[in-house]
Short mmCIF file of C-alpha atoms in Angstrom, two decimals:
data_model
loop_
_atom_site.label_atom_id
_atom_site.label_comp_id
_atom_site.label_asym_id
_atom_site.label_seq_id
_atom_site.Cartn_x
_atom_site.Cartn_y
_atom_site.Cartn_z
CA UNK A 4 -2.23 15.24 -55.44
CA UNK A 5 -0.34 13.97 -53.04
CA UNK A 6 -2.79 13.12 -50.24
CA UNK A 7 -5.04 10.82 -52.79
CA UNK A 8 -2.18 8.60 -52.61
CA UNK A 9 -2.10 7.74 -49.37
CA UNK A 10 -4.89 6.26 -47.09
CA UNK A 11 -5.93 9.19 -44.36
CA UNK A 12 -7.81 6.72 -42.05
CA UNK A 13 -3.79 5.14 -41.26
CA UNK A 14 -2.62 8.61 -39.25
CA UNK A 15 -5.10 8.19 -35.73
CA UNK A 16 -3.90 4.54 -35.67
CA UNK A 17 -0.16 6.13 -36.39
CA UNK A 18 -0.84 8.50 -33.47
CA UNK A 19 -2.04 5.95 -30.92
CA UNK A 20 1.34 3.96 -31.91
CA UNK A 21 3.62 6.56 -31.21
CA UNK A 22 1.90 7.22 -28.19
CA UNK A 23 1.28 3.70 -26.62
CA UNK A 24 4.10 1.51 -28.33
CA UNK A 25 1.68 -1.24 -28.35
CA UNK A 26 0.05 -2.63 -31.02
CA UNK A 27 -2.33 -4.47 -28.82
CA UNK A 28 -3.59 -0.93 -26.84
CA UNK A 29 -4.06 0.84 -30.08
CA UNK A 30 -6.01 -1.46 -31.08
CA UNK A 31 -8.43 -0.97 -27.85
CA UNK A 32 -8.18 2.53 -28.77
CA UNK A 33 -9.28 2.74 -32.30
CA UNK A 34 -11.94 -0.23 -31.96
CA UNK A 35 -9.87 -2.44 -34.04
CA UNK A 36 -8.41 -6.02 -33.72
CA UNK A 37 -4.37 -6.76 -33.62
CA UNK A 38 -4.53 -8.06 -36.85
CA UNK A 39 -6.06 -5.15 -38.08
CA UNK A 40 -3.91 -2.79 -36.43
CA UNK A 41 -0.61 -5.06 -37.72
CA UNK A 42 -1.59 -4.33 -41.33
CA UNK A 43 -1.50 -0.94 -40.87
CA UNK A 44 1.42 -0.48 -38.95
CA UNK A 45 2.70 -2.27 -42.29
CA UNK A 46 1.43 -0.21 -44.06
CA UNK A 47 2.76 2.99 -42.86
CA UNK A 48 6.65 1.05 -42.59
CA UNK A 49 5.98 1.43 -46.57
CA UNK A 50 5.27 4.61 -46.16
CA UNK A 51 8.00 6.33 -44.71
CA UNK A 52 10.62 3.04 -45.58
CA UNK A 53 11.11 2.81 -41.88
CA UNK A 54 10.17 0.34 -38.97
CA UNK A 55 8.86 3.43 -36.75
CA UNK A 56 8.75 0.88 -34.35
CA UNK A 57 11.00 -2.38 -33.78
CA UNK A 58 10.81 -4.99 -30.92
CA UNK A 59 13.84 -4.06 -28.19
CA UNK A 60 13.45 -7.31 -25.48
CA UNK A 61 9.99 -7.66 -24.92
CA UNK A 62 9.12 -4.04 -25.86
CA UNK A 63 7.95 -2.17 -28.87
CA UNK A 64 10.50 1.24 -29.03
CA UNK A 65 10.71 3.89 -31.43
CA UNK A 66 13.06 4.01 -34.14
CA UNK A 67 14.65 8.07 -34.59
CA UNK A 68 12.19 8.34 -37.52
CA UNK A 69 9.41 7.16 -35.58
CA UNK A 70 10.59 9.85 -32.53
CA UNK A 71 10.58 12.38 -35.42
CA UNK A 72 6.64 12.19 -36.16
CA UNK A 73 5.53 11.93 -32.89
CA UNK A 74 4.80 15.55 -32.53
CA UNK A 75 4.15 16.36 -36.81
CA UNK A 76 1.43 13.56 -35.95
CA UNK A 77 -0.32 14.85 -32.87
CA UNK A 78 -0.47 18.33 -34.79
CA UNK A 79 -1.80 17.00 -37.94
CA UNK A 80 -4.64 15.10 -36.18
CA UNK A 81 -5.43 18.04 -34.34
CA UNK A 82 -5.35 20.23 -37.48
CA UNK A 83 -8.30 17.10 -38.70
CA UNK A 84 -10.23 17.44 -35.56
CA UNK A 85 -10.45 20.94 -35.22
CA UNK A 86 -12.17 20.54 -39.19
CA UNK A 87 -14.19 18.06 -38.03
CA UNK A 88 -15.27 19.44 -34.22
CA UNK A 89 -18.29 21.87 -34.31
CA UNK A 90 -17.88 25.50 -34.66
CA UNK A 91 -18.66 26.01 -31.00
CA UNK A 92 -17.17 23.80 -28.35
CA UNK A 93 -19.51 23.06 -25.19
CA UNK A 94 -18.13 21.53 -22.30
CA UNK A 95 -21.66 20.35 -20.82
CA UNK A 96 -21.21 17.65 -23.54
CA UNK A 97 -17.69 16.82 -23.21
CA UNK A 98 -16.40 13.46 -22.12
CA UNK A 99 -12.71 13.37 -22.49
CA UNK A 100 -10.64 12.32 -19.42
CA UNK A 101 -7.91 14.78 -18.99
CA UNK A 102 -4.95 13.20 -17.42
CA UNK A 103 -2.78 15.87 -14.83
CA UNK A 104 0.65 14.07 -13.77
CA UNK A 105 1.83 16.21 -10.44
CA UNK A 106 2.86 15.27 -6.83
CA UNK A 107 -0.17 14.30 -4.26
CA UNK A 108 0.33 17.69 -2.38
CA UNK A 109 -0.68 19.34 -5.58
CA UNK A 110 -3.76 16.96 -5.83
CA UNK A 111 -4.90 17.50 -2.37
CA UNK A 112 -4.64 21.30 -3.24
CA UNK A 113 -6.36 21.34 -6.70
CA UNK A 114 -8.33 18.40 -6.86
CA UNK A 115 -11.36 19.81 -4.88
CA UNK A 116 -11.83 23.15 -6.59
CA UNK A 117 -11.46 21.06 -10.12
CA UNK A 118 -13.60 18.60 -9.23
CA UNK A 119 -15.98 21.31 -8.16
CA UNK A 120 -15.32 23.02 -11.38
CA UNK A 121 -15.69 20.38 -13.43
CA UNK A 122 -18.88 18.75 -11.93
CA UNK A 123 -20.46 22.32 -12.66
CA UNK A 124 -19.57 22.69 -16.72
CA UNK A 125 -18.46 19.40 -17.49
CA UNK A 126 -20.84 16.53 -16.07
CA UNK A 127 -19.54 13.63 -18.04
CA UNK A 128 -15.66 14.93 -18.07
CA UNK A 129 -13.25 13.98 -15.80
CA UNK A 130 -9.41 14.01 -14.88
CA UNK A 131 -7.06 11.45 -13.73
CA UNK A 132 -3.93 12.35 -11.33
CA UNK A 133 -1.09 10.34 -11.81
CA UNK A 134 2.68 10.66 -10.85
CA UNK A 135 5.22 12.15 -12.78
CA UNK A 136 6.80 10.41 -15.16
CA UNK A 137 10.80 10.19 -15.61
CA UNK A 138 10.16 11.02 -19.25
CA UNK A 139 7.95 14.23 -19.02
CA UNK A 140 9.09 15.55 -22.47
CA UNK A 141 8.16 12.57 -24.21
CA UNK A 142 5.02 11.62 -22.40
CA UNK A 143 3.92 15.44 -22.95
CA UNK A 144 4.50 15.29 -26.73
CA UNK A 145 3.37 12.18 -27.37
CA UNK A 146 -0.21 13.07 -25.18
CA UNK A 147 0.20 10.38 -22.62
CA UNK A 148 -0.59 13.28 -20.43
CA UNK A 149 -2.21 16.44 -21.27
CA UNK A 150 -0.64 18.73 -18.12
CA UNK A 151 2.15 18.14 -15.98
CA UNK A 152 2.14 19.97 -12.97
CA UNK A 153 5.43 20.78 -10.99
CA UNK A 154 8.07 23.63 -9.31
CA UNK A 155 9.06 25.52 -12.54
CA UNK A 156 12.90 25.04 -11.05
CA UNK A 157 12.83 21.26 -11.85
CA UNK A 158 11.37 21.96 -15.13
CA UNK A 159 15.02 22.70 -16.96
CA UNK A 160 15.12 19.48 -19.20
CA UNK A 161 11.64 20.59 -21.16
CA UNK A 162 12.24 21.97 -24.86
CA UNK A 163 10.16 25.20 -25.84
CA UNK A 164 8.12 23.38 -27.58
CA UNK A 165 6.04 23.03 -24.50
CA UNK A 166 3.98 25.73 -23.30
CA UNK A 167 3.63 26.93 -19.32
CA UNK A 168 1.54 29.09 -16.80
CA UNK A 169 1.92 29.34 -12.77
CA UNK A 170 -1.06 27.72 -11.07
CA UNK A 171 -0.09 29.15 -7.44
CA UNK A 172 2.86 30.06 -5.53
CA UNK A 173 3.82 28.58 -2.01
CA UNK A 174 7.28 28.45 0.32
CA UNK A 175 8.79 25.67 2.28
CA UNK A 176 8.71 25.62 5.81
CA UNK A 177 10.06 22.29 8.22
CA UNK A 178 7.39 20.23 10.51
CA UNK A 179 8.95 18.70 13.79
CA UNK A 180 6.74 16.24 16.08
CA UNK A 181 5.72 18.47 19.32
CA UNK A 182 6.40 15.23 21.71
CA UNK A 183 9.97 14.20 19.95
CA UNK A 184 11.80 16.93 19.39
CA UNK A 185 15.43 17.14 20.58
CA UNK A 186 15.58 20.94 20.76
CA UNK A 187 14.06 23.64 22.26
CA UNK A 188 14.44 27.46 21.12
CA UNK A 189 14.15 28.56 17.84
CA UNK A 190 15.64 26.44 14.73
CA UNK A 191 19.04 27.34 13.70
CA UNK A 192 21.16 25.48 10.79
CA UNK A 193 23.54 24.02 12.56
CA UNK A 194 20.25 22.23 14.57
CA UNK A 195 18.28 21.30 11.07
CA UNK A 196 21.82 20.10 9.79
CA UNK A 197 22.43 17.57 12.49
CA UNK A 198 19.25 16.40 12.70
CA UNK A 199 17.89 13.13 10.91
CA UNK A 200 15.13 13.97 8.14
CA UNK A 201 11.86 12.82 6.42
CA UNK A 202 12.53 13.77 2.77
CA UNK A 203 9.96 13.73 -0.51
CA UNK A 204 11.69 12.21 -3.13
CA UNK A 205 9.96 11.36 -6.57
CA UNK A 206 10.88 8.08 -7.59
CA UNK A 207 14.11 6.88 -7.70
CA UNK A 208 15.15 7.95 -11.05
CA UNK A 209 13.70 11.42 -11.19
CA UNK A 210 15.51 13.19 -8.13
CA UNK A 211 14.55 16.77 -8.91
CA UNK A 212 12.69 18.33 -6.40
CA UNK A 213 12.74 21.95 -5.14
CA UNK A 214 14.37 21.08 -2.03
CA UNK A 215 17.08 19.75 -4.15
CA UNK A 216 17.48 22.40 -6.20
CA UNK A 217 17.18 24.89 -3.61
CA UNK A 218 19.96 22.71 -1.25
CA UNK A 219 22.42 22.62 -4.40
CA UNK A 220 22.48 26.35 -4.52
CA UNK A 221 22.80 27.25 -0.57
CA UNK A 222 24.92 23.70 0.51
CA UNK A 223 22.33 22.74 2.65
CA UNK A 224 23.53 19.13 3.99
CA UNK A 225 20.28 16.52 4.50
CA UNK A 226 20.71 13.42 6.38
CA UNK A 227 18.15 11.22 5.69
CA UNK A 228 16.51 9.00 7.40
CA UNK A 229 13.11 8.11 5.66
CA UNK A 230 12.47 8.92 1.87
CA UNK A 231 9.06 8.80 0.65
CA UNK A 232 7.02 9.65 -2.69
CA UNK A 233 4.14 11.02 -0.80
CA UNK A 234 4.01 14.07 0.65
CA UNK A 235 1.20 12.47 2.95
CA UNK A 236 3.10 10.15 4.73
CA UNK A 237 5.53 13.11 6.10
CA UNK A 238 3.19 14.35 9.19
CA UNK A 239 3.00 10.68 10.71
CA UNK A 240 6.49 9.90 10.23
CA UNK A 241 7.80 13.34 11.55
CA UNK A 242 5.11 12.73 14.30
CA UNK A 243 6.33 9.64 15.66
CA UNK A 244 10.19 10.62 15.18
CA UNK A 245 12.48 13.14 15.91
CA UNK A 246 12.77 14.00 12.03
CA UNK A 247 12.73 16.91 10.50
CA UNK A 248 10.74 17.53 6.83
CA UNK A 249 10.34 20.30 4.67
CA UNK A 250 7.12 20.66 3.47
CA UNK A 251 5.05 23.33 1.57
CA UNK A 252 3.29 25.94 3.67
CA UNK A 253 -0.30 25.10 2.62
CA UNK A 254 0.56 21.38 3.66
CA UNK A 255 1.90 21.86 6.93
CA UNK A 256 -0.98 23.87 7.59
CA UNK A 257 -3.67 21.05 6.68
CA UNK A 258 -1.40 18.92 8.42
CA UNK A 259 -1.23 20.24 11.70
CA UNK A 260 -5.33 20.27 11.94
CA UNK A 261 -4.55 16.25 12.47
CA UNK A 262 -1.14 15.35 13.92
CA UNK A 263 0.93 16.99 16.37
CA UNK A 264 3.54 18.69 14.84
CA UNK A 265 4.80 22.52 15.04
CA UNK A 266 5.61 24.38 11.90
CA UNK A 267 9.27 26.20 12.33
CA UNK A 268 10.92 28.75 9.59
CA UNK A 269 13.76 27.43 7.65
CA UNK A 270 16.85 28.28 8.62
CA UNK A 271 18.22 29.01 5.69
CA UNK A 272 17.16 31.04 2.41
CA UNK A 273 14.46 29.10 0.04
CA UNK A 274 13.20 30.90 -3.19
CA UNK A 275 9.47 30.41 -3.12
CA UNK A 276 7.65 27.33 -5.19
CA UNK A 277 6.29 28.91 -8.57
CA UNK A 278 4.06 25.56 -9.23
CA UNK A 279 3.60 25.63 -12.46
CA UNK A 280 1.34 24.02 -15.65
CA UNK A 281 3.02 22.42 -18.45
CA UNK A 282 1.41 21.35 -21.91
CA UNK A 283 2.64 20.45 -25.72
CA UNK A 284 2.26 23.29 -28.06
CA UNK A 285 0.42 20.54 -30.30
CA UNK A 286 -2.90 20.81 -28.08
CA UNK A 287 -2.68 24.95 -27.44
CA UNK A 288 -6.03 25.07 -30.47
CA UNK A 289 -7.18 21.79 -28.83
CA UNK A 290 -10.38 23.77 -27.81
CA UNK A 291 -11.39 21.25 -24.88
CA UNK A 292 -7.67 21.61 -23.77
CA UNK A 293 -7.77 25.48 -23.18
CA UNK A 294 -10.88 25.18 -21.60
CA UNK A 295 -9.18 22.32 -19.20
CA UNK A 296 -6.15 24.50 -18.68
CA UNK A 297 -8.50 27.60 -18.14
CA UNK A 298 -10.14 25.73 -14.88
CA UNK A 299 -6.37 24.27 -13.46
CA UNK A 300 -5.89 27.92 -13.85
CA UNK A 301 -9.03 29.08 -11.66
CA UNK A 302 -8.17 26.30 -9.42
CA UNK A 303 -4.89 27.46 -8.80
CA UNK A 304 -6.26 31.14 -8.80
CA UNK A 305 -8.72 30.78 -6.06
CA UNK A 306 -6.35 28.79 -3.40
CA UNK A 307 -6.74 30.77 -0.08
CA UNK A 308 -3.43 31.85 1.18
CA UNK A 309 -1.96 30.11 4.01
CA UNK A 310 -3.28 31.17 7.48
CA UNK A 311 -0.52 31.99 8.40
CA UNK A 312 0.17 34.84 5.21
CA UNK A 313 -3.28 35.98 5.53
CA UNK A 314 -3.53 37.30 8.74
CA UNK A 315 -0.21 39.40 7.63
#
């Protein structure tokens, strides 16, 4: 029999590799030293007659085989767990820290119905919010992260083997500072066109925002003047300038309780933000995962609308 001949305690320490690239943090992981950890990376080279990972510079990468198991692995020690987990899960006793990688408006949004949510079923759970890595494909199969949230429009580059449900809905809408503005009347393209702009802008290497998408498509010309990775720091710098920002509705609503800004239509058409929740199809019988996914869900559910739709 073909499992008998291999050691079954090697494929969580084969997991953590593929996922951290380090032989020094799986070993944190597992509870086991380097040394240990170096054997049975050795070990599994036999295995599969491959390096599955080889030094590149000062960095551990993956080799194409080693890329190939990443997501057999994550499913197989899944398969294991879900064996080995009892019949009925319970969240009052779960204490795995989810990690959600999404923008800081979507935090501000989410984070206080979740934590809300979470405090009331899951005491000794929690979730980290982190950016969004360049690399979502990879650091969604490989479970560096277990959701990514983001506009379903900048989502293109994901295979279908990740799986996806909308959280909430929302449109753009510009903020202009109410003592710096250079126009009066209503906004018109030609005036949001030869203005200078505040502009959210991931991270240097991962440009694709809904703006951008939505610019691409119309020919929308942006001259920037300040780019930022925050949505936060928009209100303050519009504020004390005579930029213009786009910014979600919900935002510019919280936004205008504390600075003095005026929200103004675009000018132009903009297709509404579909935000949307993206996991691996690894975790989808990862019972603690639904149930995670199930409360970004309710979260996203039970957003009031924007004042400004509501009273519509």
């Amino acid at each position: 029999m073909l499992l008998r001949r291999h050691n079954l305690n090697l494929l969580p320490i084969l997991r953590e590799l593929l996922r951290t690239r380090s032989v020094g943090k799986t070993a944190e992981i597992v509870g086991l030293s380097q040394s240990a950890v170096s054997a049975a990376l050795a070990r599994l080279r036999e295995t599969y007659n491959d390096d599955l990972l080889v030094m590149v510079g000062r960095r551990l990468e993956l080799t194409e085989k080693g890329a190939q198991l990443i997501e057999q692995t994550e499913r197989a020690c899944l398969e294991i767990e879900s064996l080995l987990r009892p019949p009925e899960f319970d969240p009052a006793t779960e204490t795995r820290r989810f990690v959600v990688a999404t923008a800081d408006y979507v935090t501000v949004l989410l984070g206080p119905p979740l934590a809300r949510l979470l405090a009331e079923q899951a005491p000794n759970a929690s979730v980290y919010f982190v950016d969004v890595p360049t690399d979502l494909q990879s650091q969604i199969v490989r479970g560096a992260v277990d959701v990514v949230a983001i506009p379903a429009d900048t989502a293109t580059g994901l295979s279908r083997d990740i799986s996806s449900a909308l959280l909430f809905e929302d449109d753009m809408v510009v903020i202009a500072s109410r003592k710096h503005r250079t126009f009066e009347g209503p906004l018109t393209r030609e005036i949001y066109e030869a203005s200078r702009h505040a502009r959210f802008r991931m991270s240097p290497k991962n440009t694709a925002t809904h703006q951008d998408v939505n610019f691409r498509q119309i020919g929308v010309h942006q001259h920037d003047l300040v780019m930022v990775q925050q949505f936060l720091s928009l209100p303050g710098i519009v504020e004390a300038s005579a930029t213009l920002a786009l910014v979600q509705r919900r935002l510019a609503e919280r936004f205008q309780r504390s600075y003095e800004i005026d929200i103004l239509d675009a000018p132009f058409p903009l297709s509404p933000i579909s935000l949307t929740a993206y996991w691996g199809r690894a975790v989808e019988r990862d019972p603690a995962h639904a149930w995670f996914r199930g409360l970004m869900l309710a979260a996203g559910r039970d957003l009031p609308l924007p004042a400004s739709l509501a009273k519509s």
